[in-house]
XYZ file of C-alpha atoms in Angstrom:
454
model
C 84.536 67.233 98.171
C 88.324 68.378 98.413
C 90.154 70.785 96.933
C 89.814 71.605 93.464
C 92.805 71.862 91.186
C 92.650 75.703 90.777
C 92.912 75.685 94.450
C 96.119 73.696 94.100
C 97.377 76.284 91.271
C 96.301 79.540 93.675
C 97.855 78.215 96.708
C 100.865 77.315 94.762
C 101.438 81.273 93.260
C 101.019 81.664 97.193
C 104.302 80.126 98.151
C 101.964 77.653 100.287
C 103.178 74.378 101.695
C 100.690 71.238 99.170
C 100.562 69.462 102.152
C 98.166 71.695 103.864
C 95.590 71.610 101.085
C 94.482 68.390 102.331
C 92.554 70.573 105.300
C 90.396 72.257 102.874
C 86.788 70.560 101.949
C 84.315 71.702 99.425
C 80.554 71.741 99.407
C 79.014 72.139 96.351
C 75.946 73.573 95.356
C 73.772 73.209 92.032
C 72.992 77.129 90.707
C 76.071 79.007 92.431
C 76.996 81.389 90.240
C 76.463 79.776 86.650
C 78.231 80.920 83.743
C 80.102 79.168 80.751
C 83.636 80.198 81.867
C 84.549 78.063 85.630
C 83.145 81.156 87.866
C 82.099 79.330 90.991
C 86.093 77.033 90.483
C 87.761 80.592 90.326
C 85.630 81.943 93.553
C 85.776 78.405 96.069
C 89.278 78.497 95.080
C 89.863 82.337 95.821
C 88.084 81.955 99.031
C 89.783 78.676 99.975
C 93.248 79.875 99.829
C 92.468 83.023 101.488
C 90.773 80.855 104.618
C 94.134 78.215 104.722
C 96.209 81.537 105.090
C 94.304 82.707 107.581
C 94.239 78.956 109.361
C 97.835 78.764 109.077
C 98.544 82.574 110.542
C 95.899 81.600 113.124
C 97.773 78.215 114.580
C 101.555 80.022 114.199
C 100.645 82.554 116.655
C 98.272 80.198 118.411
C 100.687 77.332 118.841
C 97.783 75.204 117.921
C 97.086 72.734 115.126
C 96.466 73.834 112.392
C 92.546 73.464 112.102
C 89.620 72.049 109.264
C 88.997 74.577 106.403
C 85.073 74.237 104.997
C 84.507 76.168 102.125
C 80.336 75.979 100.902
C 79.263 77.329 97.023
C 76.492 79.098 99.137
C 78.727 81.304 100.884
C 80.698 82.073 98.182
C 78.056 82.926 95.872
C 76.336 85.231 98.390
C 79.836 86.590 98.941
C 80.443 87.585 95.234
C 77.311 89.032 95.035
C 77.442 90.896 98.092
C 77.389 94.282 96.957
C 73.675 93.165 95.278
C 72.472 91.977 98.716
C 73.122 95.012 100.555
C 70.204 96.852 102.105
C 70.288 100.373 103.786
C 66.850 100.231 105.488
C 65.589 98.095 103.004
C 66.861 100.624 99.979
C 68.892 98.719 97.630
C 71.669 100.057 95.744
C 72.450 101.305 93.025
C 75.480 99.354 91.636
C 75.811 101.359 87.976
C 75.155 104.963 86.659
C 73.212 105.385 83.540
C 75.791 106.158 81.653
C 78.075 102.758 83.065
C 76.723 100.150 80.409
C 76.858 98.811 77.329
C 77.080 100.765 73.748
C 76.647 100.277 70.418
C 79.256 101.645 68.249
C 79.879 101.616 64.626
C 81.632 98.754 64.421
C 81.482 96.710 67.895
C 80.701 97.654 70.885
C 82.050 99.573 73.974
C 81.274 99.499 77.684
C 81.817 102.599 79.715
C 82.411 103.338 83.721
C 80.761 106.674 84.610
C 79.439 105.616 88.623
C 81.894 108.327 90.550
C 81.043 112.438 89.437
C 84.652 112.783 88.526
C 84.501 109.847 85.535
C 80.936 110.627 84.640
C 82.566 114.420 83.585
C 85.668 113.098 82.027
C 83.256 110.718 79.616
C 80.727 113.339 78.657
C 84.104 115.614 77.675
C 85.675 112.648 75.945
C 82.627 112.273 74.205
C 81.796 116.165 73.465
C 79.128 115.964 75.615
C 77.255 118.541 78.309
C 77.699 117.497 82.091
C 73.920 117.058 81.798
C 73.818 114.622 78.936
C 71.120 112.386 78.323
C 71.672 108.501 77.419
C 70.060 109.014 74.377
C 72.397 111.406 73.024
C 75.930 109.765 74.174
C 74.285 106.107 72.466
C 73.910 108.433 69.403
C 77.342 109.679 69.548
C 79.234 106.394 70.462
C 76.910 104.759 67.707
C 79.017 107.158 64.870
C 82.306 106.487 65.820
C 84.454 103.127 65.455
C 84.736 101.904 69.229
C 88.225 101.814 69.311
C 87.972 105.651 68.716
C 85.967 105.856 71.604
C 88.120 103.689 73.517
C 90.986 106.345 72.391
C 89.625 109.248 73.038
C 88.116 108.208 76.948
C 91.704 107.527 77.792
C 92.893 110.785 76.479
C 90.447 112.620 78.868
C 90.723 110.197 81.471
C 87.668 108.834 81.530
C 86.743 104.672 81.316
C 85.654 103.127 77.981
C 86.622 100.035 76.458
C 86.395 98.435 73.323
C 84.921 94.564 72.882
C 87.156 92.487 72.374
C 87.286 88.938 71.487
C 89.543 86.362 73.541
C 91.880 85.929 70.208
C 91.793 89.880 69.775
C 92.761 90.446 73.744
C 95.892 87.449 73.207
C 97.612 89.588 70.381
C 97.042 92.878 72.111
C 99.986 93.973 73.670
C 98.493 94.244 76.739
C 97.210 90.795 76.339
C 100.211 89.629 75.673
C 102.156 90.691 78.651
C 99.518 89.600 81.278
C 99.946 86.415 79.792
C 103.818 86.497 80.154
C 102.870 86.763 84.073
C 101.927 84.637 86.753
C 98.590 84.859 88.466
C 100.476 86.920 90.722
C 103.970 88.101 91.949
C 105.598 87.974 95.754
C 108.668 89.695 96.191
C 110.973 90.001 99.159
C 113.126 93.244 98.922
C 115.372 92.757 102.052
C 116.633 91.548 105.317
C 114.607 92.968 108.005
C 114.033 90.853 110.649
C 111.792 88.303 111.457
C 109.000 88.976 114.133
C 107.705 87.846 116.707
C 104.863 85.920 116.572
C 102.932 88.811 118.663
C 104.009 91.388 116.401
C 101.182 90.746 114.061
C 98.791 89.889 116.698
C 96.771 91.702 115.545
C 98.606 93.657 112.439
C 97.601 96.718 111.872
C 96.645 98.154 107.930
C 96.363 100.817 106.384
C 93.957 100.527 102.967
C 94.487 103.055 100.419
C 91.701 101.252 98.020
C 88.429 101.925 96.338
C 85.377 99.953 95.190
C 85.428 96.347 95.176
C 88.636 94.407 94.683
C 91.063 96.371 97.322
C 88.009 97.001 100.413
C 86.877 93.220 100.056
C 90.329 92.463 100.844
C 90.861 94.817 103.937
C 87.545 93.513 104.827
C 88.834 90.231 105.166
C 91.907 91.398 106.639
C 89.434 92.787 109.652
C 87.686 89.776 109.635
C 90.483 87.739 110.790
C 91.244 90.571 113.443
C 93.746 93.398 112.015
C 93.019 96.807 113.088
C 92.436 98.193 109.460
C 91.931 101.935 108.901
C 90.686 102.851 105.223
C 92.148 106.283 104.358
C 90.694 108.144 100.934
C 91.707 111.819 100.407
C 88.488 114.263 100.698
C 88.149 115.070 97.604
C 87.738 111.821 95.872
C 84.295 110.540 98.079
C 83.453 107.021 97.995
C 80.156 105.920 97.046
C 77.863 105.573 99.964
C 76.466 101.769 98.890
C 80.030 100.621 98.254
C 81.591 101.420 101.577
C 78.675 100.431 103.402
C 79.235 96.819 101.514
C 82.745 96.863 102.061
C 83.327 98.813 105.444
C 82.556 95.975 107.642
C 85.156 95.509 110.449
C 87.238 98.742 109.235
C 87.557 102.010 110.686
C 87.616 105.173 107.919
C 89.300 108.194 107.828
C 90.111 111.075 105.434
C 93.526 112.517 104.952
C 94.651 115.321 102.012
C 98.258 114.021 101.585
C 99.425 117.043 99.575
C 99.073 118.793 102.857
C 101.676 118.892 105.330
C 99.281 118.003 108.448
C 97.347 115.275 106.813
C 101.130 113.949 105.217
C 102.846 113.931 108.705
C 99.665 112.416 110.492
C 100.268 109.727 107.397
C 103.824 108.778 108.266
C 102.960 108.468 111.904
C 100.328 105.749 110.881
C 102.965 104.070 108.538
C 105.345 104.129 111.320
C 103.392 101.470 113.202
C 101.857 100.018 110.634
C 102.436 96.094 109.215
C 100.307 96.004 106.167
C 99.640 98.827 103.373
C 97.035 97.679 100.625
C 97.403 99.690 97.797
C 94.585 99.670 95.063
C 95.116 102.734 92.830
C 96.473 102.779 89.173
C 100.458 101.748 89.209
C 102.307 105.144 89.331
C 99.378 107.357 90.631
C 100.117 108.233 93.968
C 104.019 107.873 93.520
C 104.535 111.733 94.051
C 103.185 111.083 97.796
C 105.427 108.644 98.492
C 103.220 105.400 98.381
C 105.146 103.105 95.512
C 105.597 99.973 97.274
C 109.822 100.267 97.559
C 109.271 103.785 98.699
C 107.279 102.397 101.409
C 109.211 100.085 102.150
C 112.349 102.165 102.458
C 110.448 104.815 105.073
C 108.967 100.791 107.234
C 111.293 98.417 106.873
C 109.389 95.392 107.583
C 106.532 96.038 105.741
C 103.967 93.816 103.871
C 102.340 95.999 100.745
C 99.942 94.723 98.269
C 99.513 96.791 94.969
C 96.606 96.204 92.862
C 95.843 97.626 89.739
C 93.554 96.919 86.747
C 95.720 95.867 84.137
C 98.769 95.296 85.395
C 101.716 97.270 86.231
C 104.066 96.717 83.100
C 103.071 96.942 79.386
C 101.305 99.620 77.414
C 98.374 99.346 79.336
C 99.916 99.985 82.808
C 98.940 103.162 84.134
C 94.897 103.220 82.693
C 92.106 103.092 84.818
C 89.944 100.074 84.839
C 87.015 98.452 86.616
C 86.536 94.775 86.692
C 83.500 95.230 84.310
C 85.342 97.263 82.143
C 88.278 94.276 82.226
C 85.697 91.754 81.237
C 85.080 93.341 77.909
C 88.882 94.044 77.114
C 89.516 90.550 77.563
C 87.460 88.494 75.809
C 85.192 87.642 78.792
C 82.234 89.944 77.753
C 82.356 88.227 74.417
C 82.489 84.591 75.624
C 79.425 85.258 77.713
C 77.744 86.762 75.768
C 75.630 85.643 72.200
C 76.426 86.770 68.391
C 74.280 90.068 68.859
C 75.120 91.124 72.256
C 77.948 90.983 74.790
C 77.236 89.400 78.271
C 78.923 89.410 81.550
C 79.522 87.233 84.765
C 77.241 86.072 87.213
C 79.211 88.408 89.336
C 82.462 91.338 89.654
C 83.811 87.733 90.465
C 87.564 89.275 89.213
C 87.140 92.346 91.684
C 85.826 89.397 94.236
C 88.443 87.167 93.596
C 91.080 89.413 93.473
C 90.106 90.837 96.673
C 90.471 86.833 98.594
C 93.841 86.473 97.079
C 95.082 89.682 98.093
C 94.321 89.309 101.366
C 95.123 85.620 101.425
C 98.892 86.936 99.947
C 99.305 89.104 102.989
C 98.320 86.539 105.633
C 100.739 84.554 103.570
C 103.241 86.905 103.882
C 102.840 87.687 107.150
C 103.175 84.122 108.308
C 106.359 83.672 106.170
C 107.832 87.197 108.097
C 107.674 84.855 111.643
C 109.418 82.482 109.730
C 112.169 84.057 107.820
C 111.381 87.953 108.477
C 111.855 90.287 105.172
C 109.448 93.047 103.869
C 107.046 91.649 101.407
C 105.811 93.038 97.999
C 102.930 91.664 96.368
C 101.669 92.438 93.127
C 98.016 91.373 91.771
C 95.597 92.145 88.616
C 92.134 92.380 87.582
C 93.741 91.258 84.535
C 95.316 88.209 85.834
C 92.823 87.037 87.409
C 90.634 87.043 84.119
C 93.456 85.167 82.492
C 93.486 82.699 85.121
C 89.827 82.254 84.602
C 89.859 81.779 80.816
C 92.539 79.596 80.706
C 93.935 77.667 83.889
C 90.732 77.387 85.773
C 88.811 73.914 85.001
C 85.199 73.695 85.078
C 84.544 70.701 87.869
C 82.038 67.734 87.133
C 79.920 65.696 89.343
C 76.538 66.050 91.418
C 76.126 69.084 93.708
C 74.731 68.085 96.451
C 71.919 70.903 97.172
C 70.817 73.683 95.986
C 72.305 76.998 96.035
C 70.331 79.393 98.939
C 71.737 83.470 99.024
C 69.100 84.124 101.975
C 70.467 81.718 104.440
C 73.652 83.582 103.912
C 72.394 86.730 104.734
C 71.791 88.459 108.032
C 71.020 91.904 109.494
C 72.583 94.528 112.004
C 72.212 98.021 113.191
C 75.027 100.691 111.879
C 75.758 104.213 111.831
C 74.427 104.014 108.470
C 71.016 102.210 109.159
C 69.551 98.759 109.431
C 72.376 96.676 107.323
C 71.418 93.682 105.487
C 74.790 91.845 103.901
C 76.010 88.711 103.261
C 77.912 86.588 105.605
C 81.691 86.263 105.000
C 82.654 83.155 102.998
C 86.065 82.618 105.091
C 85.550 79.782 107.646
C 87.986 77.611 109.515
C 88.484 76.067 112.706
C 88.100 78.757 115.755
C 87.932 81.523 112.949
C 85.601 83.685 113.008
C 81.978 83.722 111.546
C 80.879 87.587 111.225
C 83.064 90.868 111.703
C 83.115 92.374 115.001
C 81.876 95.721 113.863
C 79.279 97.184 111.132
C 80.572 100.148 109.150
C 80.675 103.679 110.427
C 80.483 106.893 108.730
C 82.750 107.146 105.889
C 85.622 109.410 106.647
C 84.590 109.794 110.395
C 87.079 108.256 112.296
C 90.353 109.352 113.610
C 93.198 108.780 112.070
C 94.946 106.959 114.892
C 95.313 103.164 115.499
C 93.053 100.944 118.609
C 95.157 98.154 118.485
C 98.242 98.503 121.528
């Protein structure tokens, strides 16, 4: 099977040449990641544009033709799903708190976020709650109160709730309304700096300033396809063990307090050298270190940065934390999937998942069009987006798969710092790519914060 037309559509928002799509081929799969809304379309076409990026990068600096791209449904559905198939010697993880579900509320329903210490606090204070609260008594609470109230008060005390909302409720929402006003994503190109060399970005180096799924699957990829990519969180905010060991592979981590002078000057020498900055915290959060894209820019002329946020960086909505479960139920998705007495959700964080391939397919993009034409590159993608790309431009593809869907024979096994890893395979594959990333994940925060690459 070819392409499929929400390939055509991604690749497009890409800046891609349409002739090259005819390298990409398609096998499908009966059971891949079922769901009423087109989930396995939106993921083979995520993953498909992210591997034609990286074929294209791969034959400019080569000088070769540019090779075959294969995308299979089992890949990709083991791929979405990886954070499930992780094993730490043989644990499994735990991918939601107690208090990260579903509510009843007086009038709807709500879903919360509580999985990191900090949000878990900021919900049971939203809510009036001890730090020890039981389930039982924040279901009573959120039970009494209209879930829009809920919804309210969360955001007040910066924690994560959100309201169900239908798909007609989310498209006269302000919020709604704006990501609709938007393409799938934006690409910007703020100046004149020049072009490079085509061994300048062999291999780019990246710095990833990102948490959870969306922004690491991304650098993950980004490592896969051979930049040196050093994750950098600040020690206070610690990332969840399961979650980095999921998303870790190929990367180097490192911890750096920016609101001290040390940690901010070792920063800027990384940014000095660096080609790519990935960017995955709310718009407007980290501005007062420096790290809005045009402020980057300004201090690395030359740069490629990718910003990612929940909802979006413009309307009301704009600077509120979010989770892709979280943006399910805002936008109708929760409701669509679900039945008349309960929501539902997707086979899969398949909008942190997809996200994640066209971010990193948006850099290789960019990079590729930097050879060309030079420029520093600004790329903006949402959570958000990406749900309204699902709902409404994505089609749901007919015909016979032809086998069955198999998540073990994507899955394989390594020693780590961390253990015995078992994870799935990555879903990118092209000609001469590669098939696995060269190293597991370390410790997280262990590393130096220096780059390998010369």
């Amino acid at each position: 099977m070819t392409h499929s037309p929400g390939t055509a559509t991604a690749w497009d928002a890409l800046g891609g040449d349409p002739a090259l799509l005819s390298r990409i081929t398609c096998r499908r799969r009966a059971g891949a990641l079922p769901a009423r809304l087109p989930v396995i379309e939106l993921a083979r076409a995520c993953v498909g544009v992210c591997a034609l990026a990286g074929a294209e990068l791969a034959s400019l600096r080569s000088g070769r033709p540019l090779g075959s791209v294969h995308v299979d449904d089992g890949a990709v559905a083991a791929a979405f799903t990886s954070e499930r198939h992780l094993r730490v010697d043989g644990r499994a993880p735990v991918n939601f708190a107690p208090l990260s579900r579903f509510w009843r509320a007086q009038d709807g329903w709500v879903r919360t976020h509580a999985n990191y210490p900090h949000h878990r606090s900021r919900l049971c204070e939203a809510l009036g709650l001890g730090p020890d609260a039981a389930e039982r008594e924040a279901a009573e609470l959120i039970a009494a109160s209209p879930a829009h109230e809920v919804e309210e008060k969360a955001y007040a005390a910066g924690a994560l709730a959100v309201a169900l909302r239908t798909p007609a409720q989310w498209a006269a929402h302000p919020q709604g309304v704006a990501v609709a006003a938007r393409p799938l994503l934006t690409r910007q190109r703020l100046n004149d700096a020049a072009a490079r060399a085509k061994q300048d970005v062999t291999p780019p180096r990246g710095l990833d300033l990102t948490r959870v799924i969306a922004g690491p699957t991304a650098t993950r990829t980004l490592a896969l396809l051979g930049a040196d990519v050093l994750r950098v969180d600040s020690p206070h905010l610690p990332e969840d063990p399961c979650a980095h060991a999921d998303t870790g592979f190929g990367k180097r981590s490192t911890r750096l307090d920016l609101s001290h002078n040390a940690d901010r000057r070792t920063f800027e020498e990384l940014l000095a050298d660096a080609d790519v900055v990935v960017v995955g915290y709310r718009p407007r959060a980290l501005d007062r270190f420096g790290l809005a894209p045009q402020a980057l820019i300004e201090r690395r002329p030359g740069l490629v940065v990718a910003a990612l946020s929940a909802w979006g960086d413009y309307g009301p909505w704009a600077e509120r934390r979010g989770f892709d479960s979280l943006v399910q139920v805002a936008t109708g998705i929760a409701a669509t999937e679900g039945s008349p007495t309960k929501p539902g959700v997707l086979p899969a964080q398949a909008l942190d998942h997809g996200t994640g391939y066209l971010i990193a397919a948006g850099v290789l993009r960019a990079l590729t069009d930097q050879v060309r034409e030079g420029g520093s590159h600004v790329l903006h993608h949402a959570l958000a987006q990406t749900a309204h790309w699902l709902q409404y431009n994505v089609q749901p593809q007919t015909g016979t798969a032809q086998d069955a869907v198999d998540d073990a024979a994507w899955l394989t096994e390594t020693d780590s710092a961390l253990g015995r890893l078992q994870y799935a395979l990555p879903p990118v594959s092209f000609t001469g790519g590669p098939t696995d990333w060269a190293r597991p994940p370390g410790r997280w925060g262990a590393d130096e914060p220096v780059w390998t690459s010369p």
